Amino acid sequence: MPYTIEQVKALVREYPDFPSTGILFRDIFPIFQEPEAVSCLVSHFVERIRTFGQVDVVVGLDARGFLFGPQIAQQLGVAFVP
């Protein structure tokens, strides 16, 4: 089933006051249980990135960068640098 970006957002779980008071932790890992949701999210990222012009390389700077970066780079047809 194809996902909309709103449906992808609904998969994100929120945990208030974790790991400490005043912090709202957002867990993105439920997205990865739905391959079509991952595809929708990556496509959404790629569409946004393309609005900035030419991309030479995608750099993954943190954990989320390593999760999404290679897929984004592949769709853009550029290299990924960890």
Short mmCIF file of N, CA, C and O in Angstrom, two decimals:
data_model
loop_
_atom_site.label_atom_id
_atom_site.label_comp_id
_atom_site.label_asym_id
_atom_site.label_seq_id
_atom_site.Cartn_x
_atom_site.Cartn_y
_atom_site.Cartn_z
N MET A 1 0.84 -1.18 0.00
CA MET A 1 0.00 0.00 0.00
C MET A 1 0.88 1.25 0.00
O MET A 1 1.73 1.40 0.87
N PRO A 2 0.71 2.13 -0.96
CA PRO A 2 1.50 3.37 -0.96
C PRO A 2 1.12 4.26 0.23
O PRO A 2 -0.04 4.32 0.61
N TYR A 3 2.11 4.91 0.77
CA TYR A 3 1.91 5.80 1.92
C TYR A 3 1.95 7.26 1.48
O TYR A 3 2.65 7.61 0.54
N THR A 4 1.23 8.09 2.23
CA THR A 4 1.38 9.54 2.11
C THR A 4 2.34 9.97 3.22
O THR A 4 2.55 9.23 4.19
N ILE A 5 2.87 11.17 3.10
CA ILE A 5 3.80 11.65 4.13
C ILE A 5 3.07 11.80 5.47
O ILE A 5 3.66 11.59 6.53
N GLU A 6 1.77 12.10 5.44
CA GLU A 6 1.00 12.20 6.68
C GLU A 6 0.89 10.84 7.36
O GLU A 6 0.96 10.74 8.58
N GLN A 7 0.73 9.78 6.57
CA GLN A 7 0.68 8.44 7.14
C GLN A 7 2.03 8.03 7.72
O GLN A 7 2.09 7.34 8.73
N VAL A 8 3.10 8.45 7.08
CA VAL A 8 4.44 8.17 7.60
C VAL A 8 4.62 8.88 8.94
O VAL A 8 5.09 8.28 9.91
N LYS A 9 4.23 10.15 9.01
CA LYS A 9 4.33 10.90 10.27
C LYS A 9 3.56 10.22 11.39
O LYS A 9 4.00 10.22 12.54
N ALA A 10 2.43 9.62 11.06
CA ALA A 10 1.60 8.95 12.07
C ALA A 10 2.29 7.72 12.66
O ALA A 10 1.94 7.28 13.76
N LEU A 11 3.26 7.17 11.95
CA LEU A 11 3.99 6.01 12.46
C LEU A 11 5.02 6.39 13.54
O LEU A 11 5.44 5.53 14.31
N VAL A 12 5.41 7.64 13.58
CA VAL A 12 6.42 8.09 14.55
C VAL A 12 5.79 8.09 15.94
O VAL A 12 4.73 8.67 16.16
N ARG A 13 6.46 7.42 16.88
CA ARG A 13 5.97 7.36 18.26
C ARG A 13 6.63 8.45 19.09
O ARG A 13 7.82 8.73 18.93
N GLU A 14 5.84 9.03 19.97
CA GLU A 14 6.36 10.09 20.84
C GLU A 14 6.37 9.62 22.29
O GLU A 14 5.40 9.03 22.76
N TYR A 15 7.49 9.91 22.97
CA TYR A 15 7.66 9.57 24.38
C TYR A 15 8.04 10.84 25.14
O TYR A 15 9.20 11.25 25.12
N PRO A 16 7.05 11.48 25.79
CA PRO A 16 7.36 12.70 26.53
C PRO A 16 8.24 12.41 27.75
O PRO A 16 8.17 11.33 28.34
N ASP A 17 9.06 13.40 28.08
CA ASP A 17 9.94 13.33 29.26
C ASP A 17 10.91 12.15 29.20
O ASP A 17 11.22 11.55 30.23
N PHE A 18 11.38 11.83 28.01
CA PHE A 18 12.39 10.79 27.86
C PHE A 18 13.52 11.31 26.98
O PHE A 18 13.26 11.86 25.91
N PRO A 19 14.72 11.18 27.38
CA PRO A 19 15.24 10.48 28.55
C PRO A 19 15.19 11.29 29.84
O PRO A 19 15.51 10.77 30.90
N SER A 20 14.79 12.55 29.74
CA SER A 20 14.65 13.34 30.97
C SER A 20 13.50 14.32 30.80
O SER A 20 13.00 14.55 29.70
N THR A 21 13.09 14.91 31.90
CA THR A 21 11.96 15.83 31.92
C THR A 21 12.15 16.97 30.92
O THR A 21 13.23 17.55 30.83
N GLY A 22 11.08 17.25 30.18
CA GLY A 22 11.12 18.35 29.22
C GLY A 22 11.54 17.97 27.82
O GLY A 22 11.50 18.78 26.90
N ILE A 23 11.97 16.72 27.63
CA ILE A 23 12.41 16.25 26.31
C ILE A 23 11.31 15.38 25.70
O ILE A 23 10.74 14.53 26.38
N LEU A 24 11.01 15.62 24.44
CA LEU A 24 10.05 14.79 23.71
C LEU A 24 10.85 13.93 22.74
O LEU A 24 11.37 14.42 21.74
N PHE A 25 10.97 12.65 23.05
CA PHE A 25 11.70 11.71 22.20
C PHE A 25 10.77 11.21 21.11
O PHE A 25 9.66 10.76 21.39
N ARG A 26 11.21 11.28 19.87
CA ARG A 26 10.44 10.78 18.74
C ARG A 26 11.15 9.56 18.16
O ARG A 26 12.28 9.66 17.68
N ASP A 27 10.46 8.45 18.20
CA ASP A 27 11.00 7.17 17.73
C ASP A 27 10.60 6.95 16.28
O ASP A 27 9.42 6.76 15.97
N ILE A 28 11.58 6.97 15.38
CA ILE A 28 11.30 6.81 13.95
C ILE A 28 11.35 5.35 13.50
O ILE A 28 10.99 5.04 12.37
N PHE A 29 11.77 4.45 14.38
CA PHE A 29 11.97 3.07 13.95
C PHE A 29 10.70 2.34 13.52
O PHE A 29 10.79 1.43 12.68
N PRO A 30 9.51 2.70 14.00
CA PRO A 30 8.31 2.04 13.45
C PRO A 30 8.16 2.24 11.93
O PRO A 30 7.56 1.40 11.25
N ILE A 31 8.72 3.31 11.41
CA ILE A 31 8.68 3.53 9.96
C ILE A 31 9.36 2.37 9.23
O ILE A 31 8.90 1.92 8.18
N PHE A 32 10.43 1.86 9.81
CA PHE A 32 11.20 0.80 9.15
C PHE A 32 10.50 -0.54 9.16
O PHE A 32 10.95 -1.49 8.51
N GLN A 33 9.39 -0.65 9.87
CA GLN A 33 8.60 -1.88 9.84
C GLN A 33 7.68 -1.91 8.62
O GLN A 33 7.04 -2.93 8.35
N GLU A 34 7.60 -0.79 7.91
CA GLU A 34 6.73 -0.67 6.74
C GLU A 34 7.57 -0.22 5.54
O GLU A 34 7.85 0.97 5.37
N PRO A 35 8.01 -1.15 4.70
CA PRO A 35 8.88 -0.79 3.57
C PRO A 35 8.31 0.32 2.68
O PRO A 35 9.06 1.18 2.21
N GLU A 36 7.01 0.34 2.46
CA GLU A 36 6.41 1.39 1.63
C GLU A 36 6.49 2.75 2.31
O GLU A 36 6.59 3.78 1.64
N ALA A 37 6.46 2.76 3.65
CA ALA A 37 6.59 4.02 4.38
C ALA A 37 8.02 4.56 4.23
O ALA A 37 8.22 5.76 4.06
N VAL A 38 8.99 3.67 4.29
CA VAL A 38 10.39 4.08 4.09
C VAL A 38 10.56 4.66 2.70
O VAL A 38 11.16 5.72 2.51
N SER A 39 10.01 3.98 1.71
CA SER A 39 10.10 4.46 0.34
C SER A 39 9.47 5.83 0.19
O SER A 39 10.04 6.72 -0.47
N CYS A 40 8.32 6.04 0.79
CA CYS A 40 7.65 7.34 0.73
C CYS A 40 8.51 8.43 1.37
O CYS A 40 8.68 9.51 0.80
N LEU A 41 9.07 8.13 2.53
CA LEU A 41 9.88 9.12 3.24
C LEU A 41 11.14 9.48 2.45
O LEU A 41 11.48 10.66 2.30
N VAL A 42 11.82 8.48 1.92
CA VAL A 42 13.03 8.73 1.13
C VAL A 42 12.68 9.55 -0.12
O VAL A 42 13.38 10.50 -0.45
N SER A 43 11.59 9.20 -0.78
CA SER A 43 11.17 9.97 -1.95
C SER A 43 10.86 11.42 -1.58
O SER A 43 11.19 12.34 -2.33
N HIS A 44 10.25 11.62 -0.43
CA HIS A 44 9.95 12.97 0.05
C HIS A 44 11.25 13.75 0.28
O HIS A 44 11.36 14.91 -0.13
N PHE A 45 12.23 13.12 0.92
CA PHE A 45 13.54 13.76 1.12
C PHE A 45 14.16 14.14 -0.23
O PHE A 45 14.67 15.25 -0.40
N VAL A 46 14.14 13.21 -1.17
CA VAL A 46 14.76 13.43 -2.48
C VAL A 46 14.08 14.60 -3.21
O VAL A 46 14.77 15.45 -3.79
N GLU A 47 12.77 14.64 -3.16
CA GLU A 47 12.05 15.76 -3.80
C GLU A 47 12.48 17.10 -3.21
O GLU A 47 12.71 18.06 -3.94
N ARG A 48 12.59 17.15 -1.88
CA ARG A 48 13.01 18.39 -1.22
C ARG A 48 14.45 18.75 -1.58
O ARG A 48 14.78 19.90 -1.86
N ILE A 49 15.33 17.77 -1.58
CA ILE A 49 16.74 18.00 -1.86
C ILE A 49 16.91 18.54 -3.29
O ILE A 49 17.71 19.44 -3.52
N ARG A 50 16.16 18.02 -4.22
CA ARG A 50 16.26 18.45 -5.62
C ARG A 50 15.90 19.92 -5.80
O ARG A 50 16.34 20.55 -6.76
N THR A 51 15.11 20.49 -4.89
CA THR A 51 14.75 21.91 -5.01
C THR A 51 15.94 22.82 -4.74
O THR A 51 15.89 24.00 -5.06
N PHE A 52 17.01 22.29 -4.14
CA PHE A 52 18.19 23.10 -3.83
C PHE A 52 19.19 23.15 -4.97
O PHE A 52 20.19 23.85 -4.88
N GLY A 53 18.95 22.38 -6.02
CA GLY A 53 19.87 22.38 -7.16
C GLY A 53 20.69 21.11 -7.23
O GLY A 53 20.32 20.08 -6.67
N GLN A 54 21.82 21.21 -7.90
CA GLN A 54 22.67 20.04 -8.13
C GLN A 54 23.26 19.51 -6.83
O GLN A 54 23.73 20.28 -5.99
N VAL A 55 23.27 18.20 -6.69
CA VAL A 55 23.86 17.54 -5.54
C VAL A 55 25.03 16.71 -6.06
O VAL A 55 24.90 15.96 -7.02
N ASP A 56 26.18 16.86 -5.40
CA ASP A 56 27.38 16.11 -5.82
C ASP A 56 27.59 14.86 -4.99
O ASP A 56 28.11 13.86 -5.47
N VAL A 57 27.21 14.93 -3.70
CA VAL A 57 27.43 13.81 -2.79
C VAL A 57 26.47 13.96 -1.61
O VAL A 57 26.08 15.07 -1.25
N VAL A 58 26.08 12.83 -1.02
CA VAL A 58 25.27 12.84 0.20
C VAL A 58 26.18 12.39 1.33
O VAL A 58 26.85 11.37 1.24
N VAL A 59 26.20 13.17 2.41
CA VAL A 59 27.04 12.87 3.57
C VAL A 59 26.13 12.48 4.73
O VAL A 59 25.20 13.21 5.07
N GLY A 60 26.39 11.33 5.33
CA GLY A 60 25.64 10.87 6.50
C GLY A 60 26.41 11.18 7.77
O GLY A 60 27.42 10.55 8.04
N LEU A 61 25.97 12.18 8.51
CA LEU A 61 26.73 12.65 9.67
C LEU A 61 26.39 11.96 10.97
O LEU A 61 27.17 12.00 11.91
N ASP A 62 25.21 11.37 11.08
CA ASP A 62 24.83 10.74 12.35
C ASP A 62 24.05 9.47 12.06
O ASP A 62 23.99 9.02 10.91
N ALA A 63 23.43 8.91 13.07
CA ALA A 63 22.72 7.64 12.91
C ALA A 63 21.65 7.71 11.83
O ALA A 63 21.54 6.82 11.00
N ARG A 64 20.86 8.78 11.83
CA ARG A 64 19.82 8.90 10.81
C ARG A 64 20.43 9.08 9.42
O ARG A 64 19.87 8.62 8.43
N GLY A 65 21.57 9.73 9.38
CA GLY A 65 22.26 9.89 8.10
C GLY A 65 22.69 8.56 7.52
O GLY A 65 22.64 8.36 6.31
N PHE A 66 23.05 7.63 8.40
CA PHE A 66 23.45 6.31 7.93
C PHE A 66 22.24 5.48 7.52
O PHE A 66 22.34 4.61 6.67
N LEU A 67 21.09 5.75 8.12
CA LEU A 67 19.88 5.01 7.76
C LEU A 67 19.30 5.47 6.43
O LEU A 67 18.86 4.65 5.62
N PHE A 68 19.26 6.78 6.23
CA PHE A 68 18.61 7.33 5.04
C PHE A 68 19.58 7.74 3.94
O PHE A 68 19.21 7.74 2.77
N GLY A 69 20.78 8.11 4.30
CA GLY A 69 21.74 8.64 3.33
C GLY A 69 22.01 7.77 2.13
O GLY A 69 21.95 8.26 0.99
N PRO A 70 22.31 6.49 2.31
CA PRO A 70 22.59 5.66 1.14
C PRO A 70 21.40 5.56 0.18
O PRO A 70 21.57 5.57 -1.04
N GLN A 71 20.19 5.48 0.73
CA GLN A 71 19.00 5.38 -0.12
C GLN A 71 18.77 6.69 -0.88
O GLN A 71 18.40 6.67 -2.06
N ILE A 72 18.98 7.81 -0.19
CA ILE A 72 18.82 9.11 -0.84
C ILE A 72 19.86 9.27 -1.94
O ILE A 72 19.55 9.69 -3.06
N ALA A 73 21.12 8.93 -1.63
CA ALA A 73 22.18 9.04 -2.63
C ALA A 73 21.89 8.18 -3.85
O ALA A 73 22.10 8.61 -4.99
N GLN A 74 21.39 6.98 -3.62
CA GLN A 74 21.08 6.10 -4.72
C GLN A 74 20.01 6.71 -5.63
O GLN A 74 20.14 6.70 -6.85
N GLN A 75 18.96 7.27 -5.02
CA GLN A 75 17.90 7.88 -5.84
C GLN A 75 18.38 9.12 -6.58
O GLN A 75 17.90 9.42 -7.66
N LEU A 76 19.34 9.84 -5.99
CA LEU A 76 19.88 11.04 -6.64
C LEU A 76 20.97 10.69 -7.66
O LEU A 76 21.39 11.55 -8.43
N GLY A 77 21.46 9.46 -7.61
CA GLY A 77 22.52 9.04 -8.53
C GLY A 77 23.87 9.64 -8.19
O GLY A 77 24.67 9.92 -9.09
N VAL A 78 24.12 9.82 -6.87
CA VAL A 78 25.40 10.39 -6.42
C VAL A 78 26.01 9.48 -5.36
O VAL A 78 25.37 8.55 -4.88
N ALA A 79 27.24 9.78 -5.00
CA ALA A 79 27.95 8.98 -4.00
C ALA A 79 27.42 9.29 -2.59
O ALA A 79 26.90 10.37 -2.32
N PHE A 80 27.62 8.33 -1.71
CA PHE A 80 27.34 8.49 -0.28
C PHE A 80 28.65 8.46 0.47
O PHE A 80 29.48 7.58 0.25
N VAL A 81 28.83 9.41 1.38
CA VAL A 81 30.03 9.45 2.21
C VAL A 81 29.61 9.32 3.66
O VAL A 81 28.86 10.16 4.16
N PRO A 82 30.08 8.26 4.35
CA PRO A 82 29.71 8.10 5.76
C PRO A 82 30.46 9.06 6.66
O PRO A 82 31.46 9.59 6.31
#
